[in-house]
Coordinates of C-alpha atoms and ligand atoms in Angstrom, one line a residue:
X27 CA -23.8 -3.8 -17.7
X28 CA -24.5 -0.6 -16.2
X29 CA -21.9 0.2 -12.9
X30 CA -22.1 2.3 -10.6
X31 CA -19.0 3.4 -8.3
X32 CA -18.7 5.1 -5.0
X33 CA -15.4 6.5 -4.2
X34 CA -12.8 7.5 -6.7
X35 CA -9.8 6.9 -4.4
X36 CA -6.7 4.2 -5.7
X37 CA -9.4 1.4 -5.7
X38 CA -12.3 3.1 -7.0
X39 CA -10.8 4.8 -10.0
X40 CA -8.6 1.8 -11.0
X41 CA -12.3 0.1 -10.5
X42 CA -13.9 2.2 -12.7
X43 CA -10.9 2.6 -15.9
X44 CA -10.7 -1.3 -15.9
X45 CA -14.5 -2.5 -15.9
X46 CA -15.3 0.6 -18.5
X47 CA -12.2 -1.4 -20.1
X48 CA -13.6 -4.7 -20.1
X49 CA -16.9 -3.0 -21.9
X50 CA -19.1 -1.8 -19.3
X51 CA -20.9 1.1 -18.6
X52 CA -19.2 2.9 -15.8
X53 CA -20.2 5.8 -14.0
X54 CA -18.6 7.2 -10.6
X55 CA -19.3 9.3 -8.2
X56 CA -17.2 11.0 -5.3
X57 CA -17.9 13.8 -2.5
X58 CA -15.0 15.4 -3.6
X59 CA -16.6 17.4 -6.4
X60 CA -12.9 18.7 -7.5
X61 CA -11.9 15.5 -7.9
X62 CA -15.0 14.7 -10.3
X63 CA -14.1 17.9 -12.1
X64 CA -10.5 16.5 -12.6
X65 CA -11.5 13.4 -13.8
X66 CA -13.9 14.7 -16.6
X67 CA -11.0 16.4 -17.9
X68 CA -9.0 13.4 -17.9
X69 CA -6.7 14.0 -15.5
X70 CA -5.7 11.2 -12.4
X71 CA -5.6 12.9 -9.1
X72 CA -2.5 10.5 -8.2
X73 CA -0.2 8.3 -10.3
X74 CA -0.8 5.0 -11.2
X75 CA 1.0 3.8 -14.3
X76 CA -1.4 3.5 -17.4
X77 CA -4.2 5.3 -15.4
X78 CA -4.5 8.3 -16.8
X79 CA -4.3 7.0 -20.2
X80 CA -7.1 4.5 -19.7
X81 CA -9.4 6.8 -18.1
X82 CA -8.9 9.5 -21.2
X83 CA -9.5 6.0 -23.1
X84 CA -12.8 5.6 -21.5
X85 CA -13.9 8.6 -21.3
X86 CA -13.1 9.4 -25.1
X87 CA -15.6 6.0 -25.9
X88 CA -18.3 6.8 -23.7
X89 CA -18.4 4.1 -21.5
X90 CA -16.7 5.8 -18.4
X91 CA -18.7 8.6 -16.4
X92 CA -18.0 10.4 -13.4
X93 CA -20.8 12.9 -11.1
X94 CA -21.0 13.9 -8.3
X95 CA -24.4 13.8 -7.8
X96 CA -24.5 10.2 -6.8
X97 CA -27.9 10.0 -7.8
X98 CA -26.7 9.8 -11.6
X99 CA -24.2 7.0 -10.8
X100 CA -27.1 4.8 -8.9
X101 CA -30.4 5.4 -10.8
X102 CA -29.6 2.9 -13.4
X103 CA -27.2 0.6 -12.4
X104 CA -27.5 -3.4 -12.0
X105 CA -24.6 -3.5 -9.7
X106 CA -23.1 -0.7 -7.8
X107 CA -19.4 -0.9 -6.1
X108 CA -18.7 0.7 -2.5
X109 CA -15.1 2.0 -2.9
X110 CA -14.9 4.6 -0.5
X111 CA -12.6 4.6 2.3
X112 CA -11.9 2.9 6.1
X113 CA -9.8 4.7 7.8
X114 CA -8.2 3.6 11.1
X115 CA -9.7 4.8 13.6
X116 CA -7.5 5.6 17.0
X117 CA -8.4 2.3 18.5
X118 CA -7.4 0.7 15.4
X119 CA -11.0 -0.2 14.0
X120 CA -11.5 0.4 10.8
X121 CA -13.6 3.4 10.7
X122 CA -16.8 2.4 8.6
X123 CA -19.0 5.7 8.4
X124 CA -18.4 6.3 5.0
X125 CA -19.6 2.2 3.9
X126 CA -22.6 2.7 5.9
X127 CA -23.2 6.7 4.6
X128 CA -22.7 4.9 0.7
X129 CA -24.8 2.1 1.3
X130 CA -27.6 4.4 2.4
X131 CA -27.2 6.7 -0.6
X132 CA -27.5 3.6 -2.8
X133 CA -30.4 2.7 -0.9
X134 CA -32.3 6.3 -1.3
X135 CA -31.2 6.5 -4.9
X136 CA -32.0 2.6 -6.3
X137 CA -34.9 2.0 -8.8
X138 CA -35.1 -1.4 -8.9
X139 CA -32.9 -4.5 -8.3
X140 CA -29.5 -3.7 -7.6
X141 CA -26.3 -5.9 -6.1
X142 CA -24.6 -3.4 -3.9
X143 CA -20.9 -5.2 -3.2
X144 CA -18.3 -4.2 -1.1
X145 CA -14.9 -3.6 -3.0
X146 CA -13.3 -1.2 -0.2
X147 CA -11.4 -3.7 2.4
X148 CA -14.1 -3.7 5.5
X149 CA -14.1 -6.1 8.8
X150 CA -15.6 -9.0 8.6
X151 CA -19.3 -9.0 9.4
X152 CA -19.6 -5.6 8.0
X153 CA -21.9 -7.1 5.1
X154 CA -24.5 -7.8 7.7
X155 CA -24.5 -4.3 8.9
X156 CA -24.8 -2.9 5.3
X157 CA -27.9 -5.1 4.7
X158 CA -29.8 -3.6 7.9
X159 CA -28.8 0.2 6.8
X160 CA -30.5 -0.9 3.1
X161 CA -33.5 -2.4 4.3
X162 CA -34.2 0.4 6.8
X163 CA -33.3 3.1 4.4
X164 CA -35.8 1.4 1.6
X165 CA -37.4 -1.4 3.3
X166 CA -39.7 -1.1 -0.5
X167 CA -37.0 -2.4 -2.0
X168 CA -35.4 -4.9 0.8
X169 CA -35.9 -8.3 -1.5
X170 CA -34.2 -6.1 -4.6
X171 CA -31.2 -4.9 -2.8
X172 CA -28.4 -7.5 -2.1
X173 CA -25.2 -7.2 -0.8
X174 CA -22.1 -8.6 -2.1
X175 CA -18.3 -8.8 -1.2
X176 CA -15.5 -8.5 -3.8
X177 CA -12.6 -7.2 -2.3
X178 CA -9.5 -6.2 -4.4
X179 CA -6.0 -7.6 -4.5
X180 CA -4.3 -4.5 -6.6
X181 CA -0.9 -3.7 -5.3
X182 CA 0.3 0.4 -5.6
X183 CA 2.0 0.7 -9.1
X184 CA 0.6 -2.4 -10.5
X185 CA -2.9 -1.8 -9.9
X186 CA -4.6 -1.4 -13.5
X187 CA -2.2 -4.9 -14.6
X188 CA -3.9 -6.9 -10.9
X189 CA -7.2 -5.6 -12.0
X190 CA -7.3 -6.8 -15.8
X191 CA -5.1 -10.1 -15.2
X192 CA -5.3 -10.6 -11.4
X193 CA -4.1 -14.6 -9.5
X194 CA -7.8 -15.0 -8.7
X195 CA -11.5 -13.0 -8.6
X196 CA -12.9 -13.6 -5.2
X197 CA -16.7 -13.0 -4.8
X198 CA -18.8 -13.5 -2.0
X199 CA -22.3 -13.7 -2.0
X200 CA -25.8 -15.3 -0.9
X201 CA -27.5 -16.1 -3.9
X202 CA -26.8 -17.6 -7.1
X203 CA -28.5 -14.4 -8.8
X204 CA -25.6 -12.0 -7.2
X205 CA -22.8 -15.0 -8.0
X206 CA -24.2 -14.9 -11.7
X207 CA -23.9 -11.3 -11.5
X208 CA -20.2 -10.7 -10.7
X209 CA -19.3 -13.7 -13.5
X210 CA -21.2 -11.3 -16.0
X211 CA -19.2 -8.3 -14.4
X212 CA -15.9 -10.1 -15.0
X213 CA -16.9 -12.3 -17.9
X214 CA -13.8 -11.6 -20.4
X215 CA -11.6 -11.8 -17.6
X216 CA -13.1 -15.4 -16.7
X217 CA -12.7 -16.2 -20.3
X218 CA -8.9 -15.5 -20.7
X219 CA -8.5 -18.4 -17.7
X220 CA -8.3 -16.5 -14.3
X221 CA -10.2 -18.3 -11.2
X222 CA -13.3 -16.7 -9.4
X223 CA -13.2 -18.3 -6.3
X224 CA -17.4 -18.1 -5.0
X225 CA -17.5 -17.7 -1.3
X226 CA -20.0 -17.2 1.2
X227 CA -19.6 -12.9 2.5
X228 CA -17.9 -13.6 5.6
X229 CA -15.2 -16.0 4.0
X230 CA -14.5 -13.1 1.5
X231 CA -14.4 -10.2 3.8
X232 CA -12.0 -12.3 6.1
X233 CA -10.0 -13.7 3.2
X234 CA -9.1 -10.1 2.1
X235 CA -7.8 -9.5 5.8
X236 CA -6.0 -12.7 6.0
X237 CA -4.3 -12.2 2.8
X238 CA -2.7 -8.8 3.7
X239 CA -1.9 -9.5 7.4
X240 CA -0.3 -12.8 6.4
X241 CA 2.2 -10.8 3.8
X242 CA 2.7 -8.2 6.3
X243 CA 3.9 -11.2 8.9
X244 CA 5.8 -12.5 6.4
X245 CA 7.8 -9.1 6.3
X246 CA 8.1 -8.9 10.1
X247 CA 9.4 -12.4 10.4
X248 CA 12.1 -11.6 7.8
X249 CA 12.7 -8.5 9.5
X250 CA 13.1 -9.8 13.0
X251 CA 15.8 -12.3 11.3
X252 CA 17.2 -9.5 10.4
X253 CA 17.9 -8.4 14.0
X254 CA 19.4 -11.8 14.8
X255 CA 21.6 -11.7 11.6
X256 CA 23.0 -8.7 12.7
X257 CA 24.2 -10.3 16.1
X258 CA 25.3 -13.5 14.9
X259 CA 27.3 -11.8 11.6
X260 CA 25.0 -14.1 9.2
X261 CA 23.6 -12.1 5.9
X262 CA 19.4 -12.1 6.3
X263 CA 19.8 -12.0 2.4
X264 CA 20.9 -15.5 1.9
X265 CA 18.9 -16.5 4.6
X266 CA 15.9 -15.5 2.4
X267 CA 17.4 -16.7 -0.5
X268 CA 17.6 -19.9 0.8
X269 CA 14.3 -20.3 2.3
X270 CA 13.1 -18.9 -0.8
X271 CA 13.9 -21.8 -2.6
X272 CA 11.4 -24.2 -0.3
X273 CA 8.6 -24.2 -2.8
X274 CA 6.6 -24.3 0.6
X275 CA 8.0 -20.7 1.5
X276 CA 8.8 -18.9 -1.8
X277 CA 11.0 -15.9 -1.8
X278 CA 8.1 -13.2 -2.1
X279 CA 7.5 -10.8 0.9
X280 CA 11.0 -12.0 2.1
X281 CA 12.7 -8.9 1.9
X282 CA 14.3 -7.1 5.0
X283 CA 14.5 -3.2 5.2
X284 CA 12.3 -0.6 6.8
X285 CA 9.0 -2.4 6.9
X286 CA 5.8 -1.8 5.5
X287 CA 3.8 1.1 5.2
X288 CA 1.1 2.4 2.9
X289 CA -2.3 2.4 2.9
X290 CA -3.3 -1.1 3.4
X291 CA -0.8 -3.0 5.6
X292 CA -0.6 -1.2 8.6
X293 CA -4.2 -0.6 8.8
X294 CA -5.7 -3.7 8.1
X295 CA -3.4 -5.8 10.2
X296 CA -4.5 -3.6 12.9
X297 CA -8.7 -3.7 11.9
X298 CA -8.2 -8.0 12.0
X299 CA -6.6 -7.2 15.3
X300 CA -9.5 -5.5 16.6
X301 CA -12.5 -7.3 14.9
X302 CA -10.8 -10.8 16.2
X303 CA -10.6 -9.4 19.7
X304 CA -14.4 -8.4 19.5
X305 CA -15.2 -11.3 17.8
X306 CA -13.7 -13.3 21.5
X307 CA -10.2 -14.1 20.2
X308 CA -7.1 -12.2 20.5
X309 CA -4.9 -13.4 17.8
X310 CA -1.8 -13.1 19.3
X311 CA 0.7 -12.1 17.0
X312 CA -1.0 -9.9 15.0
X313 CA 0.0 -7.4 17.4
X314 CA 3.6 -8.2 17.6
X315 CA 3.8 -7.8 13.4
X316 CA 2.8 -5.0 14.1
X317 CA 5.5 -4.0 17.2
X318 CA 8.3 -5.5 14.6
X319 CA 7.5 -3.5 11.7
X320 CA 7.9 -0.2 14.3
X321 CA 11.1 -2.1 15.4
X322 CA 12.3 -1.6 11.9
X323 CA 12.8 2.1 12.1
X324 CA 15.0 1.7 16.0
X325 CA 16.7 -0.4 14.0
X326 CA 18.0 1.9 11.1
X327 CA 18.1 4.7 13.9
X328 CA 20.4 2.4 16.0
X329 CA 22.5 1.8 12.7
X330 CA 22.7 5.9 12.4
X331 CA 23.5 6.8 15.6
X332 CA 26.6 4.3 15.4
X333 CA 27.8 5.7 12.5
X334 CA 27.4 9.7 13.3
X335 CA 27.5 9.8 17.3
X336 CA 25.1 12.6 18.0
X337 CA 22.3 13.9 15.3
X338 CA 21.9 17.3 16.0
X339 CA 23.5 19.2 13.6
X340 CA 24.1 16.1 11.6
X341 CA 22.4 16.5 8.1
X342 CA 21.0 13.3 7.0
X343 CA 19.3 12.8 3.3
X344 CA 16.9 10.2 2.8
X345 CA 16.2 8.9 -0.9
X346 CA 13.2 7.7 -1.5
X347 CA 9.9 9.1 0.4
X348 CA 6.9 7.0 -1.0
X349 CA 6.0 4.0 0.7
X350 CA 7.3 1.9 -2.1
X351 CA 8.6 1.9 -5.2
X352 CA 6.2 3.1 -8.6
X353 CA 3.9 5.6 -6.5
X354 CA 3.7 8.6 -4.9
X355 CA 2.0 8.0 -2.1
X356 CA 3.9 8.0 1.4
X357 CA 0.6 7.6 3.5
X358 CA 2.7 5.7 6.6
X359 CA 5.6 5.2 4.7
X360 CA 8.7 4.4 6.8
X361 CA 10.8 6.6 5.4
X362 CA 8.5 9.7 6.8
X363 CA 8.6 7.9 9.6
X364 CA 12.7 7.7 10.0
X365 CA 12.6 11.4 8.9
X366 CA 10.0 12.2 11.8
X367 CA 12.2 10.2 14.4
X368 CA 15.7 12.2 13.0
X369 CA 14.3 15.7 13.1
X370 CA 12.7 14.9 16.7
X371 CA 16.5 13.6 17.9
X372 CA 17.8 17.2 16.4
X373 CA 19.2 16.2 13.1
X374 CA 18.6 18.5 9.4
X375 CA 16.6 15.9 7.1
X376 CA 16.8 16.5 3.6
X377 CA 15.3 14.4 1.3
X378 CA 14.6 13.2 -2.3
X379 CA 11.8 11.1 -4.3
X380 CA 11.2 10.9 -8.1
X381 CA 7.4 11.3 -7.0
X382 CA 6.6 11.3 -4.0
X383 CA 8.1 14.9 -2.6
X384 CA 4.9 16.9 -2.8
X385 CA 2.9 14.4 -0.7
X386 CA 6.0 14.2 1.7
X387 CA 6.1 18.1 1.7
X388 CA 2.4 18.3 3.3
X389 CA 3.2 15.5 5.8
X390 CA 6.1 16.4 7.2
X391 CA 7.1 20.2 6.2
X392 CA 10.3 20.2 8.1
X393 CA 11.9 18.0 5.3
X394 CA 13.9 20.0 3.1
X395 CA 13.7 18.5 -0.4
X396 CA 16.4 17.9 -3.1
X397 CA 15.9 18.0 -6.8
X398 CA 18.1 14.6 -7.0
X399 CA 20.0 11.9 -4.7
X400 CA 23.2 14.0 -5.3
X401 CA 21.4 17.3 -4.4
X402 CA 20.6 15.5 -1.2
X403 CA 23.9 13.9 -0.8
X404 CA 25.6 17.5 -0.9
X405 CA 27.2 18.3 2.3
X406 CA 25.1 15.4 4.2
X407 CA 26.6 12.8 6.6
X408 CA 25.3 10.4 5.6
X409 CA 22.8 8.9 3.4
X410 CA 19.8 6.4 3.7
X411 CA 18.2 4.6 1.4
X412 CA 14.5 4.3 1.9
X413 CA 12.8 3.4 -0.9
X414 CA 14.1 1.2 -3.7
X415 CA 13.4 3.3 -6.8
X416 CA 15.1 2.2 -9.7
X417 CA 17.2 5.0 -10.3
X418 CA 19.0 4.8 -7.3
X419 CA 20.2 1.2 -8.3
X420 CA 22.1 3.2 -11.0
X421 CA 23.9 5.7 -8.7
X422 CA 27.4 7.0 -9.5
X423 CA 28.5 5.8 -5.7
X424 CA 32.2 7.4 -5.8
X425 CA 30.4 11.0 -7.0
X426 CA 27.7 10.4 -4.4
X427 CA 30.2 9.4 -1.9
X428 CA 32.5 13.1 -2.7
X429 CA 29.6 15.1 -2.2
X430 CA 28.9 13.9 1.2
X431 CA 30.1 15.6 4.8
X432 CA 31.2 11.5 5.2
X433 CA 30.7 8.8 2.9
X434 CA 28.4 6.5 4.6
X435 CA 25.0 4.8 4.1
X436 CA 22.6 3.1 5.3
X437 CA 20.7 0.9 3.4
X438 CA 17.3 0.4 4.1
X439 CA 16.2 -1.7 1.6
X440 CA 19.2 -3.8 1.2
X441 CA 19.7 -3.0 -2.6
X442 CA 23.7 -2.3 -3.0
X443 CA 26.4 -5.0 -3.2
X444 CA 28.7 -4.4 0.0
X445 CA 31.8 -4.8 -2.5
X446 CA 30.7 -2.0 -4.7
X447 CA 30.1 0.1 -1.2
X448 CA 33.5 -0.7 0.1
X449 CA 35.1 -0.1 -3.5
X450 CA 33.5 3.1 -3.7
X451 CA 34.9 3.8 0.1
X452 CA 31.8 4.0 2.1
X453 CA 31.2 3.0 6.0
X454 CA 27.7 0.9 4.7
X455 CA 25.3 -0.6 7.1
X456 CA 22.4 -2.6 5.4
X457 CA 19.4 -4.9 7.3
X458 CA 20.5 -7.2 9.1
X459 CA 24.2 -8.2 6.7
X460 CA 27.4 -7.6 8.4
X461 CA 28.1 -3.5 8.4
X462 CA 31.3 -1.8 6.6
X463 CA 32.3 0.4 9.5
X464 CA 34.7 4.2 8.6
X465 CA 37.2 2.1 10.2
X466 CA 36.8 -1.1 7.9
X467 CA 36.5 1.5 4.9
X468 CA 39.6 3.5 5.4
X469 CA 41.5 0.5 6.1
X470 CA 40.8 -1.0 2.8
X471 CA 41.7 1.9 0.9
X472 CA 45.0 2.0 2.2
X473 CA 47.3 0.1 0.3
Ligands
UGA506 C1 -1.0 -4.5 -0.6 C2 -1.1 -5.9 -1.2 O1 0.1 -6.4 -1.7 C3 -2.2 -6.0 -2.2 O2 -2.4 -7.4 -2.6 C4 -3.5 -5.5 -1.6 O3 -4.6 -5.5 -2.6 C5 -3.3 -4.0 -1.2 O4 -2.3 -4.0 -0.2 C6 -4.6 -3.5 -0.6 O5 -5.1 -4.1 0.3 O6 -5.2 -2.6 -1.2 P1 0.3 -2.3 -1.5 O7 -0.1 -1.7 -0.2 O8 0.1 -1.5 -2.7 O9 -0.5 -3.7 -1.7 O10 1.9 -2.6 -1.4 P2 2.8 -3.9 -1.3 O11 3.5 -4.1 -2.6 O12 2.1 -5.1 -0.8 O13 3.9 -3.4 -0.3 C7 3.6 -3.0 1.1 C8 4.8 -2.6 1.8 O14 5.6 -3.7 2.2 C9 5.7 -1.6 1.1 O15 6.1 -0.6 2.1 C10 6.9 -2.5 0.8 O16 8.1 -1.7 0.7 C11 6.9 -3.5 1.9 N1 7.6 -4.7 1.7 C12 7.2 -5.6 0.7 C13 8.7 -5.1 2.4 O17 9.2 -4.4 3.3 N2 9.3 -6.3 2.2 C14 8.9 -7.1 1.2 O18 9.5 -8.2 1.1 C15 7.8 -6.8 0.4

């Protein structure tokens, strides 16, 4: 088939590498006519793992395109995918000037009959909108222009695996042409067994929403168990184990730390907020996942100011700056966030990520960046983990721990074993398990 894509952000690049992939004939198109440059040379503007090498795959074949004259990407194509992106806006709508701008580029551009479907995540109701802008930008070709929703489920770091073998293909859509469409679109992936669940276009656009605010709660109610570990002197990571083992609950999306960020969570739980409350219903909790996730940083700050006293002139090193593990990104990651919080309250951050420091760098400039976690630990008093990266399971904690002003962590993704903390002599406070306090520490090392 010939595909068009509009956007070539995280979703519409790992859009475009995996359906040229699966055999189509792919061509994208962005504003951003650097980015288009980049891309014909084969180079990812971000890391993904096994991005760049499929997009130098499908480029090198043929079958993958990218113009920035979106005319190019339009003219031909059966079906072409909106991928650009919805911001937040201050009042926490999603800010949709870009889906409606794309939709009426498709629109001017289209030559015949042509499924335009949503793949960026929008409110629900947002399909109805994008109808009106195509008719009245071509009402010629209103009966040849349908709209579709097929929102995405790939996760940072594993996105090119979830879009090649993802849990389930959700389409929604108001004819049986545009459903036979989107099975021809993913045909090889139908074949090798995954579900396409066929919805009507609000179902889908909601379904999306549901799915990420409903992890995201799952997060803040493990994180607000957290809180009432801590005062009761239970260990939240049992807890979760435990409930993890109710094949009702599963132990996914269990874990307590810092909270979510990135570009999704925060954003869309805020968007169903505000689309339910204009919709006539006010959803009530969605807010308060929200409030706990914010809670999340006090928390680690709380934990920080018991073990140093006063931060100014305390130097604190964070490791880990991207909003999770496997990607640079730190778009609201909570580790920027912790950092913003300490350098407001006086302290020296200094921090360190195996990819994420250049995009922390141009958020937050006051950072001072190491080029390791022992680099960071040098001089500091005291360390917190942010982001569980693999290499800092590995640490050398009694080196780590020698370099520092005061041995002590935090542990913001609850990753050590407190044994191997008190071994190596630190004061170690995690989410919500019972702390090693300097005074618990040095008692232990006496003999
Ligand atoms: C999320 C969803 O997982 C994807 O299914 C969805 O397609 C995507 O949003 C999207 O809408 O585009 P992503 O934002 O890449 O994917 O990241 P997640 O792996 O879901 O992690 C989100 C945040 O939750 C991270 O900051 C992570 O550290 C945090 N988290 C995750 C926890 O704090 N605890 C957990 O138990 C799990």
């Amino acid at each position: 088939m010939q595909i068009g894509v509009i956007g070539t952000g995280h979703v519409g690049l790992v859009t475009c590498v995996s359906l040229a992939h699966l055999g189509h004939d792919v061509c994208g198109t962005d504003s951003d006519a650097d980015k288009i440059a980049q891309l014909q040379d084969g180079m990812s503007p971000f890391f993904e793992p096994d991005l760049e090498g499929m997009l130098q795959e499908g480029l090198s074949c043929g079958r993958l395109h990218f113009v920035s004259h979106p005319a190019e990407a339009i003219r031909e194509a059966d079906v072409v995918f909106i991928s650009v992106g919805t911001p937040p806006r201050a009042s926490g709508d999603a800010n949709l000037v870009a889906v409606e701008a794309a939709g009426r580029t498709v629109a001017r551009h289209a030559t015949g009959r042509c499924l335009v479907v949503e793949k960026s995540t929008v409110p629900t109701g947002t399909a109805h909108r994008l109808r009106r802008a195509l008719r009245r930008e071509r009402p010629d070709l209103a009966l040849e222009l349908e709209v579709a929703s097929n929102p995405e489920f790939l996760s940072e770091g594993n996105a090119i695996k979830n879009a090649l073998e993802p849990d389930r293909i959700l389409v929604g859509a108001e004819s049986e042409w545009a459903h036979q469409v989107m099975r021809s679109v993913y045909a090889p992936i139908i074949a090798s067994g995954c579900e396409i669940v066929e919805t009507d276009i609000a179902t889908a656009e909601l379904a999306k929403h549901a799915s990420n605010a409903f992890l995201a709660l799952r997060i803040s109610f493990v994180n607000a168990l957290a809180r009432l570990c801590e005062r009761t002197g239970a260990d939240v990571l049992a807890v979760s184990d435990v409930m993890g083992k109710d094949p009702r609950i599963g132990r996914h999306f269990l874990s307590a730390g810092l909270g979510y960020g990135g570009s999704c969570f925060p954003k869309d739980l805020i968007a169903l907020k505000r689309i339910s409350s204009q919709l006539g219903y006010e959803f009530p909790f969605l807010a308060e996942v929200a409030r706990v996730n914010d809670e999340t940083i006090e928390a680690a700050l709380e934990k920080i100011r018991d073990a140093l006293w006063n931060m100014e002139g305390k130097r604190i090193a964070l490791l880990g700056l991207s909003f999770k593990p496997g990607t640079d990104d730190v778009r609201f990651a909570p580790a920027l966030s912790l950092a913003r919080r300490l350098l407001e309250e006086g302290a020296q951050v200094v921090g360190y990520d195996p990819m994420g420091m250049a995009n922390a760098r141009q958020d937050v400039p006051e950072i001072e960046t190491a080029s390791d976690s022992y680099d960071a630990a040098e001089g500091a008093h005291c360390v917190v983990l942010c982001t569980e990266w693999d290499e800092f399971l590995n640490l050398d904690l009694e080196k780590l721990g020698r370099l520092m002003a005061h041995p002590i962590m935090i542990d913001g993704r609850n990753v050590f074993d407190s044994d191997a903390m008190r071994a190596a002599g630190f004061a170690y406070y995690a989410a919500g398990r019972p702390p090693i306090t300097e005074e618990d520490a040095s008692a232990r090392s006496q003999p």
